[in-house]
Amino acid sequence: MKESDLPRGQGGRPMLAKFDERLRALIAALYPDERRRPGYAKLAAQIRDSTGGTISATYLWELATGKKRNLTLEQLDVLAEFFGVPPEYFFDDEAAERVNAQLKLASALRDARVRNLALRADGLSPQTLDALLTMVNEARRIQRLPEVETPDEAEPGA
């Protein structure tokens, strides 16, 4: 897929403006520890081994740094397959928001204490769960952390 074939945003500009940011976010989500994050050569080899598709290390670096934005549909599909996201993630804001919410949840669940808290809450009554959410929200407020909105909060007892 060439840049000219992709959906266009305001002013007719291709919607790949955030491609590099989104690619770097996926790499960071897959390898949260920067010290253990593979270089682009190793990442390109992992992509090849995992998907059978090829993207050179240099080209991967150019995509991640925004130096290049001219990728083919095949390359887009290979990256999407490797990172487990829909291809639309790279150029559609709504798809990116959905995936980013899932990545944020997956990242939070890497913390054993967060998993432990979630597992212990399983089976509690809806009223008790609401009380726990109130306590967590208050703790976040005290620590001056941003509010966290989730789609499930709109459905009481969900």
Short mmCIF file of C-alpha atoms in Angstrom, two decimals:
data_model
loop_
_atom_site.label_atom_id
_atom_site.label_comp_id
_atom_site.label_asym_id
_atom_site.label_seq_id
_atom_site.Cartn_x
_atom_site.Cartn_y
_atom_site.Cartn_z
CA MET A 1 0.00 0.00 0.00
CA LYS A 2 1.45 3.29 -1.04
CA GLU A 3 0.92 6.45 0.95
CA SER A 4 -1.37 7.74 -1.81
CA ASP A 5 -3.64 4.69 -1.39
CA LEU A 6 -4.27 5.25 2.32
CA PRO A 7 -7.25 7.12 3.76
CA ARG A 8 -6.74 10.85 3.78
CA GLY A 9 -7.19 13.19 6.71
CA GLN A 10 -8.03 16.86 6.73
CA GLY A 11 -6.55 18.82 3.88
CA GLY A 12 -6.09 15.65 1.81
CA ARG A 13 -2.92 14.64 3.68
CA PRO A 14 -2.37 10.91 4.15
CA MET A 15 -3.17 9.61 7.60
CA LEU A 16 0.25 8.10 8.26
CA ALA A 17 1.38 11.09 10.27
CA LYS A 18 1.30 9.08 13.49
CA PHE A 19 2.67 5.85 12.05
CA ASP A 20 6.09 6.21 13.67
CA GLU A 21 4.58 7.00 17.09
CA ARG A 22 2.26 4.02 16.89
CA LEU A 23 5.02 1.67 15.78
CA ARG A 24 7.26 2.82 18.64
CA ALA A 25 4.33 2.38 21.07
CA LEU A 26 3.86 -1.22 19.92
CA ILE A 27 7.56 -1.95 20.30
CA ALA A 28 7.52 -0.44 23.80
CA ALA A 29 4.41 -2.43 24.73
CA LEU A 30 5.95 -5.69 23.53
CA TYR A 31 9.30 -4.92 25.18
CA PRO A 32 8.54 -2.64 28.16
CA ASP A 33 12.05 -2.89 29.62
CA GLU A 34 14.16 -0.57 27.48
CA ARG A 35 17.36 -2.30 28.59
CA ARG A 36 16.12 -5.62 27.21
CA ARG A 37 14.41 -4.22 24.11
CA PRO A 38 15.96 -5.71 20.97
CA GLY A 39 17.62 -3.55 18.37
CA TYR A 40 16.04 -3.14 14.97
CA ALA A 41 18.16 -5.95 13.46
CA LYS A 42 16.96 -8.45 16.04
CA LEU A 43 13.39 -7.14 15.82
CA ALA A 44 13.44 -7.50 12.02
CA ALA A 45 14.65 -11.10 12.45
CA GLN A 46 11.86 -11.79 14.96
CA ILE A 47 9.30 -10.36 12.53
CA ARG A 48 10.66 -12.57 9.74
CA ASP A 49 10.72 -15.69 11.95
CA SER A 50 7.22 -15.03 13.32
CA THR A 51 5.38 -13.98 10.17
CA GLY A 52 7.49 -15.09 7.24
CA GLY A 53 7.42 -11.51 5.97
CA THR A 54 10.55 -9.46 5.63
CA ILE A 55 11.31 -5.92 6.63
CA SER A 56 14.94 -4.88 6.83
CA ALA A 57 16.34 -3.53 10.07
CA THR A 58 17.19 -0.24 8.39
CA TYR A 59 13.72 0.14 6.93
CA LEU A 60 12.15 -0.73 10.29
CA TRP A 61 14.27 1.96 11.93
CA GLU A 62 13.27 4.45 9.24
CA LEU A 63 9.58 3.66 9.81
CA ALA A 64 9.92 3.93 13.60
CA THR A 65 11.73 7.26 13.38
CA GLY A 66 9.41 8.77 10.77
CA LYS A 67 12.11 9.00 8.11
CA LYS A 68 10.04 6.76 5.81
CA ARG A 69 6.29 6.38 5.45
CA ASN A 70 6.01 4.63 2.10
CA LEU A 71 5.10 1.11 3.04
CA THR A 72 3.36 -1.54 1.04
CA LEU A 73 0.15 -3.27 2.02
CA GLU A 74 2.19 -6.44 2.55
CA GLN A 75 4.56 -4.66 4.94
CA LEU A 76 1.62 -3.13 6.80
CA ASP A 77 0.05 -6.59 7.15
CA VAL A 78 3.34 -8.11 8.34
CA LEU A 79 3.74 -5.48 11.06
CA ALA A 80 0.10 -5.80 12.10
CA GLU A 81 0.39 -9.60 12.28
CA PHE A 82 3.60 -9.49 14.29
CA PHE A 83 2.25 -7.02 16.84
CA GLY A 84 -1.22 -8.59 16.92
CA VAL A 85 -3.11 -5.46 15.90
CA PRO A 86 -5.45 -4.72 13.02
CA PRO A 87 -3.75 -2.91 10.11
CA GLU A 88 -6.09 0.04 10.73
CA TYR A 89 -4.25 0.68 14.00
CA PHE A 90 -1.52 2.48 12.10
CA PHE A 91 -3.75 5.02 10.34
CA ASP A 92 -7.17 5.08 12.05
CA ASP A 93 -7.46 7.05 15.29
CA GLU A 94 -10.45 5.05 16.60
CA ALA A 95 -8.74 1.71 15.99
CA ALA A 96 -5.58 3.05 17.62
CA GLU A 97 -7.53 4.20 20.69
CA ARG A 98 -9.11 0.74 21.09
CA VAL A 99 -5.76 -1.02 20.75
CA ASN A 100 -4.03 1.44 23.08
CA ALA A 101 -6.67 0.80 25.75
CA GLN A 102 -5.99 -2.94 25.43
CA LEU A 103 -2.23 -2.35 25.58
CA LYS A 104 -2.66 -0.24 28.70
CA LEU A 105 -4.65 -3.03 30.35
CA ALA A 106 -2.09 -5.65 29.34
CA SER A 107 0.68 -3.46 30.70
CA ALA A 108 -1.13 -3.01 34.01
CA LEU A 109 -1.70 -6.75 34.28
CA ARG A 110 2.06 -7.37 34.04
CA ASP A 111 2.31 -6.07 37.60
CA ALA A 112 1.77 -9.04 39.92
CA ARG A 113 0.09 -6.81 42.52
CA VAL A 114 -2.47 -5.57 40.00
CA ARG A 115 -3.19 -9.15 38.89
CA ASN A 116 -3.43 -10.25 42.53
CA LEU A 117 -5.89 -7.46 43.30
CA ALA A 118 -8.03 -8.33 40.27
CA LEU A 119 -8.03 -12.06 41.07
CA ARG A 120 -8.99 -11.45 44.70
CA ALA A 121 -11.86 -9.17 43.64
CA ASP A 122 -13.39 -11.89 41.47
CA GLY A 123 -16.65 -13.12 42.98
CA LEU A 124 -17.31 -10.07 45.15
CA SER A 125 -20.74 -8.48 44.97
CA PRO A 126 -21.33 -5.55 42.62
CA GLN A 127 -21.71 -3.25 45.63
CA THR A 128 -18.37 -4.36 47.06
CA LEU A 129 -16.68 -3.95 43.69
CA ASP A 130 -18.10 -0.41 43.43
CA ALA A 131 -16.76 0.36 46.92
CA LEU A 132 -13.31 -0.93 45.93
CA LEU A 133 -13.37 1.18 42.76
CA THR A 134 -14.25 4.22 44.86
CA MET A 135 -11.27 3.51 47.14
CA VAL A 136 -8.89 3.05 44.19
CA ASN A 137 -10.15 6.25 42.55
CA GLU A 138 -9.64 8.14 45.82
CA ALA A 139 -6.12 6.73 46.15
CA ARG A 140 -5.37 7.88 42.59
CA ARG A 141 -6.73 11.34 43.43
CA ILE A 142 -4.57 11.58 46.57
CA GLN A 143 -1.49 10.60 44.54
CA ARG A 144 -2.50 13.15 41.87
CA LEU A 145 -2.76 10.49 39.17
CA PRO A 146 -5.09 11.12 36.22
CA GLU A 147 -8.59 9.73 36.28
CA VAL A 148 -9.04 6.47 34.41
CA GLU A 149 -12.17 6.13 32.33
CA THR A 150 -13.22 2.71 31.14
CA PRO A 151 -16.19 1.77 28.95
CA ASP A 152 -17.37 -0.68 31.64
CA GLU A 153 -17.98 2.13 34.16
CA ALA A 154 -20.98 3.25 32.13
CA GLU A 155 -22.68 -0.04 32.94
CA PRO A 156 -23.30 -0.39 36.69
CA GLY A 157 -22.62 -3.86 37.96
CA ALA A 158 -20.94 -4.89 34.70
#
